[in-house]
Coordinates of C-alpha atoms and ligand atoms in Angstrom, one line a residue:
M28 CA -30.9 -141.3 77.3
H29 CA -29.6 -144.8 76.6
K30 CA -26.1 -145.7 77.8
T31 CA -24.4 -148.3 75.7
I32 CA -21.5 -150.5 76.7
V33 CA -19.4 -151.6 73.8
N34 CA -17.0 -154.6 73.8
T35 CA -13.5 -153.9 72.4
Q36 CA -9.9 -155.2 72.2
P37 CA -6.7 -153.2 73.0
F38 CA -4.6 -151.6 70.3
S39 CA -0.9 -152.1 71.0
D40 CA 0.2 -148.7 69.6
Q41 CA -1.6 -146.2 72.0
K42 CA 1.5 -145.1 73.8
P43 CA 1.5 -141.2 73.9
G44 CA 4.7 -139.6 72.4
T45 CA 6.3 -136.3 73.2
S46 CA 2.9 -134.6 73.0
G47 CA -0.1 -136.9 73.1
L48 CA -1.2 -139.7 70.8
R49 CA -0.5 -138.8 67.1
K50 CA -1.3 -141.1 64.2
R51 CA -2.5 -141.0 60.6
V52 CA -6.2 -140.1 60.4
A53 CA -6.9 -143.6 59.0
V54 CA -5.5 -145.1 62.2
F55 CA -8.0 -143.1 64.3
Q56 CA -10.8 -144.0 61.9
Q57 CA -10.5 -147.7 62.8
P58 CA -13.5 -148.9 64.7
H59 CA -13.0 -148.4 68.5
Y60 CA -9.5 -146.8 68.2
L61 CA -10.5 -143.3 69.3
E62 CA -13.0 -144.7 71.8
N63 CA -10.4 -147.0 73.5
F64 CA -8.0 -144.1 74.1
I65 CA -10.7 -141.8 75.4
Q66 CA -12.1 -144.4 77.7
S67 CA -8.5 -145.1 79.0
I68 CA -8.4 -141.4 79.9
F69 CA -11.8 -141.3 81.6
S70 CA -11.2 -144.5 83.5
T71 CA -7.8 -143.5 84.9
Q72 CA -8.4 -139.8 85.6
S73 CA -10.8 -140.0 88.5
P74 CA -11.1 -136.2 89.1
L75 CA -12.9 -135.9 85.8
S76 CA -15.8 -137.8 87.2
G77 CA -18.3 -135.2 88.4
G78 CA -15.9 -132.5 87.2
T79 CA -15.4 -130.2 84.3
L80 CA -13.7 -131.1 81.0
V81 CA -12.5 -128.6 78.3
L82 CA -12.8 -129.8 74.7
G83 CA -11.6 -128.3 71.5
G84 CA -9.0 -128.6 68.7
D85 CA -7.2 -127.0 65.9
G86 CA -10.1 -127.6 63.4
R87 CA -8.3 -130.2 61.4
F88 CA -10.1 -133.0 59.5
Y89 CA -11.7 -135.6 61.9
N90 CA -12.1 -133.0 64.7
Q91 CA -15.9 -132.8 64.2
T92 CA -16.4 -136.5 64.2
A93 CA -14.1 -137.0 67.3
I94 CA -15.8 -134.2 69.3
Q95 CA -19.3 -135.8 68.8
I96 CA -17.9 -139.2 70.0
I97 CA -16.0 -137.7 72.9
L98 CA -19.1 -135.7 74.1
R99 CA -21.2 -138.9 74.1
M100 CA -18.5 -140.8 76.0
A101 CA -18.0 -137.9 78.5
A102 CA -21.7 -137.9 79.3
A103 CA -21.7 -141.6 79.8
N104 CA -18.6 -141.5 82.0
G105 CA -20.1 -139.1 84.6
I106 CA -18.4 -135.8 83.5
A107 CA -20.6 -133.1 84.9
H108 CA -19.7 -130.1 82.8
C109 CA -18.0 -129.8 79.4
L110 CA -16.8 -126.5 78.0
V111 CA -16.5 -126.8 74.2
G112 CA -14.9 -124.2 72.0
Q113 CA -17.4 -122.9 69.4
G114 CA -17.2 -125.0 66.2
G115 CA -15.0 -127.3 68.2
L116 CA -12.1 -124.8 68.0
L117 CA -9.6 -124.1 70.7
S118 CA -5.9 -123.4 70.2
T119 CA -3.6 -125.3 72.5
P120 CA -2.6 -122.3 74.6
A121 CA -6.3 -121.1 74.7
A122 CA -7.3 -124.6 76.0
S123 CA -4.7 -124.3 78.7
C124 CA -6.0 -120.8 79.6
V125 CA -9.7 -122.1 79.7
I126 CA -8.8 -125.0 81.9
R127 CA -7.1 -122.7 84.4
Q128 CA -9.6 -119.9 84.4
H129 CA -12.6 -122.2 84.7
G130 CA -11.0 -124.5 87.3
A131 CA -11.5 -127.5 85.1
Q132 CA -10.2 -130.9 86.0
G133 CA -8.7 -131.5 82.6
G134 CA -9.0 -130.9 78.9
L135 CA -8.8 -132.8 75.6
I136 CA -7.0 -131.0 72.7
L137 CA -7.6 -132.5 69.3
S138 CA -4.6 -131.8 67.3
A139 CA -1.5 -133.2 65.7
S140 CA 0.2 -129.8 66.0
H141 CA 2.2 -128.8 63.0
N142 CA 1.8 -132.1 61.2
P143 CA -0.2 -131.9 57.9
A144 CA -3.9 -132.6 58.1
G145 CA -6.7 -133.9 55.8
P146 CA -8.0 -137.5 55.2
S147 CA -4.4 -138.7 54.4
G148 CA -2.8 -136.4 57.1
D149 CA -2.4 -136.8 60.8
F150 CA -4.8 -136.5 63.8
G151 CA -3.9 -136.4 67.5
I152 CA -5.3 -136.2 71.0
K153 CA -3.6 -134.5 74.0
F154 CA -4.8 -134.8 77.5
N155 CA -4.1 -131.8 79.7
V156 CA -4.4 -131.9 83.5
A157 CA -5.9 -129.4 86.0
N158 CA -2.9 -127.0 85.9
G159 CA -3.7 -126.6 82.2
G160 CA -0.5 -128.3 81.1
P161 CA 0.2 -131.5 79.2
A162 CA -0.2 -134.7 81.3
P163 CA 3.0 -135.6 83.0
E164 CA 4.6 -139.0 82.3
K165 CA 3.0 -140.8 85.2
V166 CA -0.4 -139.9 83.8
T167 CA 0.3 -140.9 80.2
Q168 CA 1.8 -144.1 81.5
A169 CA -1.4 -144.9 83.4
I170 CA -3.5 -144.1 80.4
Y171 CA -1.3 -146.3 78.2
A172 CA -1.4 -149.2 80.7
Y173 CA -5.2 -149.1 80.8
S174 CA -5.4 -149.0 77.0
Q175 CA -3.5 -152.3 76.9
T176 CA -6.1 -154.2 78.9
I177 CA -9.3 -152.4 77.9
R178 CA -12.3 -154.6 77.2
Q179 CA -15.2 -152.1 77.1
Y180 CA -16.1 -148.5 76.7
T181 CA -19.3 -146.7 77.2
L182 CA -21.2 -143.9 75.4
L183 CA -24.6 -142.4 75.3
E184 CA -26.9 -142.9 72.3
A185 CA -27.7 -139.4 71.1
E186 CA -28.2 -137.2 68.0
P187 CA -25.3 -135.0 66.9
I188 CA -24.8 -132.1 69.4
N189 CA -24.8 -128.5 68.0
I190 CA -21.4 -127.1 68.9
H191 CA -21.7 -124.1 66.5
S192 CA -24.0 -121.9 68.6
L193 CA -22.8 -120.3 71.9
G194 CA -24.8 -121.3 75.0
K195 CA -25.8 -124.2 77.3
Q196 CA -27.5 -127.5 76.6
H197 CA -27.7 -130.9 78.3
L198 CA -26.6 -134.3 77.1
G199 CA -28.0 -136.8 79.6
D200 CA -26.8 -135.4 83.0
M201 CA -23.9 -133.5 81.5
L202 CA -24.1 -129.7 80.9
I203 CA -22.4 -128.7 77.7
E204 CA -21.4 -125.1 77.4
V205 CA -20.3 -123.9 74.0
I206 CA -17.9 -121.0 74.6
D207 CA -16.2 -118.3 72.5
P208 CA -12.8 -119.9 71.9
V209 CA -11.0 -116.5 71.8
A210 CA -12.5 -114.4 74.7
D211 CA -10.7 -115.8 77.8
Y212 CA -7.4 -116.0 76.0
A213 CA -7.6 -112.5 74.5
A214 CA -8.4 -111.1 78.0
L215 CA -5.4 -112.9 79.4
M216 CA -3.1 -111.3 76.8
T217 CA -4.2 -107.8 77.7
D218 CA -3.0 -108.5 81.3
Q219 CA 0.4 -109.7 80.1
F220 CA 1.4 -106.9 77.7
D221 CA 1.3 -103.2 77.2
F222 CA -1.5 -103.0 74.6
A223 CA -1.4 -99.2 74.5
A224 CA 2.3 -99.1 73.6
I225 CA 1.8 -101.9 71.0
S226 CA -1.2 -100.0 69.5
E227 CA 0.9 -96.9 69.2
L228 CA 3.7 -98.8 67.4
L229 CA 1.2 -100.3 65.0
A230 CA -0.4 -96.9 64.3
G231 CA 2.8 -95.6 62.9
D232 CA 4.9 -96.6 59.8
F233 CA 5.6 -100.0 61.3
Q234 CA 4.7 -102.8 59.0
M235 CA 4.0 -106.4 60.1
R236 CA 2.5 -109.7 58.9
F237 CA 1.3 -112.6 60.8
D238 CA 0.9 -116.0 59.0
A239 CA -1.7 -118.2 60.6
M240 CA -0.8 -120.9 58.1
H241 CA -4.6 -121.7 57.4
A242 CA -4.8 -123.1 60.9
I243 CA -6.2 -122.2 64.4
T244 CA -4.5 -118.9 65.2
G245 CA -6.3 -117.0 62.4
P246 CA -9.3 -116.1 64.6
Y247 CA -7.1 -115.3 67.6
A248 CA -4.7 -113.1 65.6
Q249 CA -7.5 -111.3 63.8
A250 CA -9.2 -110.6 67.2
I251 CA -6.1 -109.5 69.0
L252 CA -3.8 -107.9 66.4
E253 CA -6.3 -106.4 64.0
Q254 CA -9.4 -105.7 66.2
R255 CA -7.9 -104.9 69.6
L256 CA -4.5 -103.5 68.7
G257 CA -5.5 -101.8 65.5
A258 CA -3.1 -103.5 63.1
Q259 CA -4.0 -102.9 59.5
Q260 CA -6.6 -105.3 58.0
G261 CA -4.7 -107.9 56.1
T262 CA -1.9 -108.1 58.7
V263 CA -3.1 -111.6 59.3
I264 CA -2.5 -113.8 56.3
H265 CA -3.9 -117.3 55.7
G266 CA -6.3 -116.5 58.6
T267 CA -9.2 -118.9 58.0
P268 CA -8.8 -122.3 59.6
Q269 CA -9.2 -125.1 57.1
E270 CA -9.7 -128.8 57.7
D271 CA -6.6 -129.6 55.6
F272 CA -4.6 -126.4 56.3
A273 CA -4.9 -125.8 52.5
G274 CA -2.7 -128.9 51.9
Q275 CA 0.2 -127.0 53.5
H276 CA 2.6 -128.0 56.3
P277 CA 1.6 -125.6 59.2
D278 CA 5.1 -125.7 60.8
P279 CA 6.4 -122.2 61.4
N280 CA 10.0 -122.4 60.3
P281 CA 11.8 -120.8 57.4
A282 CA 11.4 -123.9 55.2
H283 CA 7.6 -124.2 55.6
A284 CA 6.8 -120.5 55.8
A285 CA 8.9 -119.4 52.9
E286 CA 6.3 -116.9 51.6
L287 CA 6.4 -115.1 54.9
V288 CA 10.2 -115.1 54.9
E289 CA 10.1 -113.4 51.5
M290 CA 8.0 -110.6 52.9
T291 CA 10.9 -109.7 55.2
Q292 CA 13.3 -109.4 52.3
G293 CA 13.9 -106.8 49.6
D294 CA 12.8 -103.2 49.1
N295 CA 9.3 -103.6 50.5
A296 CA 10.3 -105.7 53.4
V297 CA 8.0 -105.5 56.5
D298 CA 9.6 -104.6 59.8
F299 CA 8.3 -107.7 61.6
A300 CA 6.8 -111.0 60.6
A301 CA 5.7 -114.0 62.6
A302 CA 3.9 -117.3 62.2
S303 CA 2.2 -119.9 64.3
D304 CA 1.5 -123.6 63.7
G305 CA -1.5 -125.9 63.4
D306 CA -2.6 -125.6 67.0
G307 CA -1.2 -122.2 67.8
D308 CA 1.5 -123.1 70.3
R309 CA 4.6 -122.6 68.2
N310 CA 6.0 -119.4 66.9
M311 CA 8.5 -118.1 64.4
I312 CA 9.9 -114.5 64.7
L313 CA 11.4 -112.6 61.8
G314 CA 12.6 -109.1 61.3
K315 CA 13.8 -107.2 58.2
D316 CA 16.4 -109.6 56.7
I317 CA 16.7 -111.6 59.9
F318 CA 15.4 -114.9 61.4
V319 CA 15.4 -115.0 65.1
S320 CA 16.2 -118.6 66.2
P321 CA 13.8 -119.9 68.9
S322 CA 16.7 -120.3 71.3
D323 CA 17.8 -116.7 70.8
S324 CA 14.2 -115.5 71.0
L325 CA 13.9 -117.1 74.5
A326 CA 17.2 -115.6 75.6
I327 CA 16.3 -112.1 74.4
L328 CA 12.8 -112.2 76.0
A329 CA 14.4 -113.4 79.2
A330 CA 17.0 -110.7 79.1
N331 CA 14.3 -108.0 78.6
A332 CA 11.6 -109.4 80.8
N333 CA 11.3 -106.2 82.8
C334 CA 9.9 -104.5 79.6
F335 CA 6.7 -106.5 80.1
P336 CA 4.1 -105.2 82.5
A337 CA 3.7 -108.7 84.1
Y338 CA 7.4 -108.7 85.2
P339 CA 8.4 -105.2 86.2
K340 CA 11.2 -106.6 88.3
G341 CA 12.3 -109.2 85.8
I342 CA 11.9 -113.0 86.2
V343 CA 12.9 -115.5 88.8
G344 CA 14.2 -118.2 86.5
V345 CA 14.1 -119.8 83.1
A346 CA 14.1 -123.3 81.7
R347 CA 15.0 -124.8 78.3
S348 CA 14.8 -128.2 76.9
M349 CA 18.2 -130.0 76.7
P350 CA 18.7 -129.7 72.9
T351 CA 17.8 -126.0 72.9
S352 CA 20.9 -123.8 72.6
Q353 CA 22.5 -122.5 75.8
A354 CA 21.8 -118.9 74.9
V355 CA 19.4 -118.4 77.7
D356 CA 21.9 -119.9 80.2
Q357 CA 24.2 -116.9 79.5
V358 CA 21.3 -114.5 80.4
A359 CA 20.5 -116.5 83.6
E360 CA 24.1 -116.4 84.6
H361 CA 24.5 -112.6 84.0
K362 CA 21.3 -111.9 85.8
G363 CA 21.8 -114.3 88.7
I364 CA 18.6 -116.2 88.1
A365 CA 17.8 -119.9 88.1
C366 CA 18.2 -121.9 84.9
Y367 CA 16.9 -125.5 84.4
E368 CA 17.7 -127.9 81.6
T369 CA 14.8 -130.3 81.0
P370 CA 14.1 -133.1 78.6
T371 CA 12.2 -132.3 75.3
G372 CA 8.5 -131.8 75.9
W373 CA 6.6 -129.0 77.4
K374 CA 5.2 -131.3 80.1
F375 CA 8.6 -131.1 81.9
F376 CA 8.2 -127.3 82.5
G377 CA 4.9 -127.7 84.3
S378 CA 6.2 -128.6 87.8
L379 CA 8.8 -125.8 87.6
L380 CA 6.1 -123.2 86.6
D381 CA 3.6 -124.5 89.3
A382 CA 6.3 -124.2 92.0
G383 CA 7.2 -120.6 90.9
A384 CA 10.8 -121.7 90.1
I385 CA 10.7 -120.2 86.6
H386 CA 8.7 -117.6 84.7
F387 CA 9.9 -118.2 81.1
C388 CA 10.7 -121.3 79.3
G389 CA 11.3 -122.4 75.7
E390 CA 12.4 -125.0 73.2
E391 CA 14.4 -125.0 70.0
S392 CA 11.3 -126.5 68.3
F393 CA 9.7 -123.0 68.0
G394 CA 8.1 -123.1 71.4
T395 CA 8.2 -120.1 73.9
G396 CA 6.1 -119.4 76.9
S397 CA 5.7 -118.1 80.4
N398 CA 3.8 -118.9 83.6
H399 CA 0.6 -117.3 82.1
V400 CA -0.6 -120.8 80.9
R401 CA 1.0 -124.2 81.0
E402 CA 1.6 -124.6 77.2
K403 CA 3.9 -122.9 74.9
D404 CA 2.1 -120.1 73.3
G405 CA 2.7 -118.8 69.7
L406 CA 0.7 -115.5 70.0
W407 CA 2.2 -114.8 73.4
A408 CA 5.7 -114.8 71.8
V409 CA 4.5 -112.6 69.0
L410 CA 3.0 -110.1 71.4
A411 CA 6.1 -110.2 73.6
W412 CA 8.2 -109.2 70.6
L413 CA 5.8 -106.5 69.7
N414 CA 5.9 -105.2 73.2
L415 CA 9.7 -105.3 73.1
L416 CA 9.8 -103.4 69.8
A417 CA 7.3 -100.8 71.2
V418 CA 9.5 -100.2 74.2
K419 CA 12.9 -100.3 72.6
R420 CA 12.0 -98.5 69.3
Q421 CA 14.8 -100.5 67.6
S422 CA 14.6 -102.9 64.7
V423 CA 14.5 -106.7 65.3
R424 CA 18.0 -106.9 63.9
Q425 CA 19.3 -104.2 66.2
I426 CA 17.8 -105.9 69.3
V427 CA 19.3 -109.3 68.3
Q428 CA 22.7 -107.9 67.4
S429 CA 23.0 -105.9 70.6
H430 CA 22.0 -109.1 72.5
W431 CA 24.9 -111.0 70.8
R432 CA 27.3 -108.1 71.6
E433 CA 26.4 -108.4 75.3
Y434 CA 26.1 -112.2 75.7
G435 CA 27.9 -113.7 72.7
R436 CA 26.2 -115.8 69.9
H437 CA 25.2 -119.4 70.0
Y438 CA 25.3 -120.5 66.4
Y439 CA 22.7 -123.3 66.2
S440 CA 21.0 -125.6 63.8
R441 CA 19.0 -128.8 63.8
H442 CA 19.5 -131.4 61.1
D443 CA 16.6 -133.8 60.7
Y444 CA 16.7 -137.2 59.0
E445 CA 13.1 -138.0 58.4
A446 CA 11.1 -141.2 58.0
I447 CA 14.0 -143.5 58.5
D448 CA 13.5 -147.1 59.4
Q449 CA 12.6 -147.4 63.1
T450 CA 14.9 -150.4 63.7
C451 CA 17.9 -148.6 62.0
A452 CA 17.2 -145.5 64.1
E453 CA 17.2 -147.5 67.3
H454 CA 20.3 -149.3 66.3
L455 CA 22.0 -146.0 65.6
M456 CA 21.1 -144.7 69.1
D457 CA 22.3 -147.9 70.7
R458 CA 25.6 -147.8 69.0
L459 CA 26.1 -144.2 70.1
R460 CA 25.3 -145.2 73.7
E461 CA 27.9 -147.9 73.5
Q462 CA 30.5 -145.3 72.4
L463 CA 29.8 -142.9 75.2
P464 CA 32.4 -144.2 77.8
M465 CA 35.2 -144.0 75.2
L466 CA 34.5 -140.5 73.9
P467 CA 35.7 -138.1 76.7
Q468 CA 39.1 -136.6 76.1
T469 CA 39.1 -137.9 72.5
R470 CA 40.3 -135.5 69.9
L471 CA 37.9 -135.2 66.9
A472 CA 38.9 -132.9 64.1
D473 CA 40.2 -129.9 66.0
L474 CA 38.0 -130.4 69.0
T475 CA 38.3 -132.3 72.3
V476 CA 35.4 -134.1 73.8
A477 CA 34.7 -132.8 77.3
Y478 CA 31.8 -135.1 78.1
A479 CA 29.5 -137.6 76.5
D480 CA 26.3 -138.9 78.1
D481 CA 22.7 -140.0 77.7
F482 CA 20.7 -137.2 79.3
S483 CA 18.8 -138.1 82.4
Y484 CA 16.6 -135.7 84.3
V485 CA 15.4 -135.7 87.9
D486 CA 12.5 -133.2 88.3
P487 CA 13.7 -130.9 91.1
I488 CA 10.1 -130.5 92.4
D489 CA 8.5 -133.9 92.2
H490 CA 11.7 -135.9 92.0
T491 CA 10.6 -138.2 89.1
T492 CA 13.4 -139.4 86.9
S493 CA 13.3 -139.5 83.1
S494 CA 16.2 -141.3 81.4
Q495 CA 17.4 -141.8 77.9
Q496 CA 16.4 -138.3 76.8
G497 CA 19.0 -137.7 74.2
I498 CA 22.7 -138.2 73.7
R499 CA 25.0 -135.2 74.4
I500 CA 28.5 -134.8 73.2
G501 CA 30.1 -131.7 74.5
F502 CA 33.5 -130.2 73.5
T503 CA 35.9 -128.3 75.7
E504 CA 35.3 -125.0 74.0
G505 CA 31.6 -125.2 74.6
S506 CA 30.3 -126.7 71.3
R507 CA 27.7 -129.5 71.4
I508 CA 26.3 -132.2 69.3
V509 CA 23.0 -133.7 70.5
Y510 CA 21.2 -136.7 69.0
R511 CA 17.6 -137.8 69.8
L512 CA 14.7 -139.5 68.1
S513 CA 11.6 -137.4 67.6
G514 CA 8.5 -138.4 69.6
T515 CA 6.0 -136.6 67.4
G516 CA 6.4 -138.2 63.9
T517 CA 3.9 -140.7 62.5
V518 CA 5.9 -142.4 59.8
G519 CA 9.1 -144.4 60.7
A520 CA 11.6 -142.5 62.9
T521 CA 13.0 -139.0 62.7
L522 CA 16.6 -138.6 63.8
R523 CA 17.2 -135.1 65.1
V524 CA 20.8 -133.9 65.3
Y525 CA 21.3 -130.6 67.1
L526 CA 24.5 -128.6 66.5
E527 CA 25.7 -125.6 68.6
R528 CA 28.8 -123.5 68.7
Y529 CA 29.4 -120.5 70.9
L530 CA 31.3 -117.3 69.9
P531 CA 31.8 -114.8 72.8
P532 CA 30.7 -111.2 72.8
T533 CA 34.0 -110.2 71.1
G534 CA 33.6 -112.9 68.4
Q535 CA 32.1 -112.6 64.9
H536 CA 28.3 -112.6 64.9
D537 CA 27.4 -112.2 61.2
L538 CA 28.8 -115.5 59.8
D539 CA 26.9 -118.1 57.8
I540 CA 25.4 -120.5 60.3
Q541 CA 26.0 -123.7 58.4
Q542 CA 29.6 -122.7 57.7
V543 CA 30.3 -122.1 61.3
L544 CA 28.7 -125.4 62.2
G545 CA 30.4 -127.3 59.3
T546 CA 32.9 -129.2 61.3
L547 CA 30.3 -130.2 63.9
A548 CA 27.9 -131.3 61.1
T549 CA 30.6 -133.6 59.5
L550 CA 31.5 -135.0 62.9
S551 CA 27.9 -135.6 63.8
R552 CA 27.5 -137.8 60.7
E553 CA 30.8 -139.6 61.3
I554 CA 30.4 -140.3 65.0
A555 CA 26.9 -141.8 64.5
D556 CA 27.7 -143.5 61.2
I557 CA 24.5 -142.0 59.8
K558 CA 25.2 -142.9 56.1
Q559 CA 26.1 -146.5 56.8
I560 CA 23.2 -147.1 59.2
T561 CA 20.4 -145.1 57.6
G562 CA 21.6 -144.9 54.0
R563 CA 21.1 -141.1 54.1
E564 CA 23.8 -138.8 52.7
R565 CA 22.4 -135.6 54.1
P566 CA 19.5 -134.4 56.3
D567 CA 16.0 -134.0 54.8
L568 CA 15.4 -130.7 56.7
I569 CA 17.8 -128.2 58.1
V570 CA 16.4 -125.6 60.5
Ligands
LIG622 C1 5.9 -131.1 70.7 C2 6.1 -130.8 72.2 C3 7.4 -130.0 72.3 C4 8.5 -130.7 71.6 C5 8.2 -130.9 70.1 C6 9.2 -131.6 69.3 O1 5.5 -129.9 70.1 O2 5.1 -130.1 72.8 O3 7.7 -129.9 73.7 O4 9.7 -129.9 71.7 O5 7.0 -131.6 70.1 O6 9.2 -132.9 69.8 P1 10.0 -134.0 69.0 O7 11.4 -133.5 68.8 O8 10.0 -135.2 69.9 O9 9.4 -134.3 67.7 P2 4.2 -129.7 69.3 O10 4.1 -128.3 68.8 O11 4.4 -130.7 68.1 O12 3.1 -130.2 70.2

């Protein structure tokens, strides 16, 4: 088969963000754009040469085109073996599972996560390394550096490859194996949870819905919840992956999954509802008339880890991203286990998980996971909650409320200012940084600032430093305001403001969240001069 070398020029915007390279589809459709980035991965990640690569995505528009190009480039770049999810499909946690179980040297996940899809939507590429997790910063920096000097890429001339039938075929010297995208992952889940207990729960009066949001988790949820666990047919809604996610925003939060939230309210409310996102790594947990915040969900799962067959003696440690509420810290302190605060991005949990320092980790951005893979895992969190409900035989609300009675409640909310001008956003953050030395001991409203800093993290395992990871303003009674710019948007900048206030076990736990956080919300706008700098009166999204 003929190998072609194509001359090219660098694109200046190929720096990966919080989670891979995410751009509008039209950006990826530019001649050479995708190829340059893929060549930068193949040329810098030497273990891939002669090794095994896992390939799949969330099924969004442009996946099929990208997979054909990547296969031809992989074959031309000396990859020996490529495992492709049938139809080009693999959820992000399933890709992580396949990389680990097949001893692959890495994987490419084609997804822009929860961002909308379709010809005018977003596309993305994530490179995961041999531990199954997102590439750490030193790897993404090397890929970016290469992309800035690239002059050539190489690919095989070949007819389109059939990725829809299971089985093996050759492309040049490379073996392509089209695999069932669900099988390895479903088998792993049966090791993690008590499927018999969950089946028994689902066989009774218990009513649940799982919203796959027209994205990748449909086939996984149908196979695991309906076929293996015996949930009623129709439990999984919006279960057929579509290239444009039916024009919806597959972001599992109360704003974007409003239909599911409604199913948990009123006379015919279901007992439990959950949703996952475009690529299956996020989760939202709901009970009858209750939304479980991702930070609380992590804390509750950590507090009850001994309910899961994989952790009969509980867990050794936990980690959360810095802006995530400190609810899990309370659990760690009570249980005497380690607790780490990392920057935003699942990649920062990898070294802690690999070293056995933690078992569970999570983020406010609807991500929860464990050491079973190296990605956050939407269905894992759903099964964990089902396992918990099966063991405790209490409602979601009862479990959450008794957790608050034991550990106190961290009232928590994120206010997003979306698609603001990039220069304004950077100016706002710079001004905040300038104020930091003056803030400690200042009295603001009825609060006193205890500390104010720009979060910097030294990985305790590999000792790499990541600085400027978000501005934290902490108050003496435990409240916090955190500011950072999102690393996953594709239009302008998104300013995220995270608000947190703790009320102890004896405090009131049934108050309105935005009311409890009202003073902090006002302060957050004043301290950062949000209106003057961005022109925005109020956030575009409150979660
Ligand atoms: C990605 C990362 C997460 C991160 C989230 C939000 O999630 O994997 O670790 O918390 O983005 O990041 P940001 O606040 O920078 O937008 P996903 O589900 O989009 O891949």
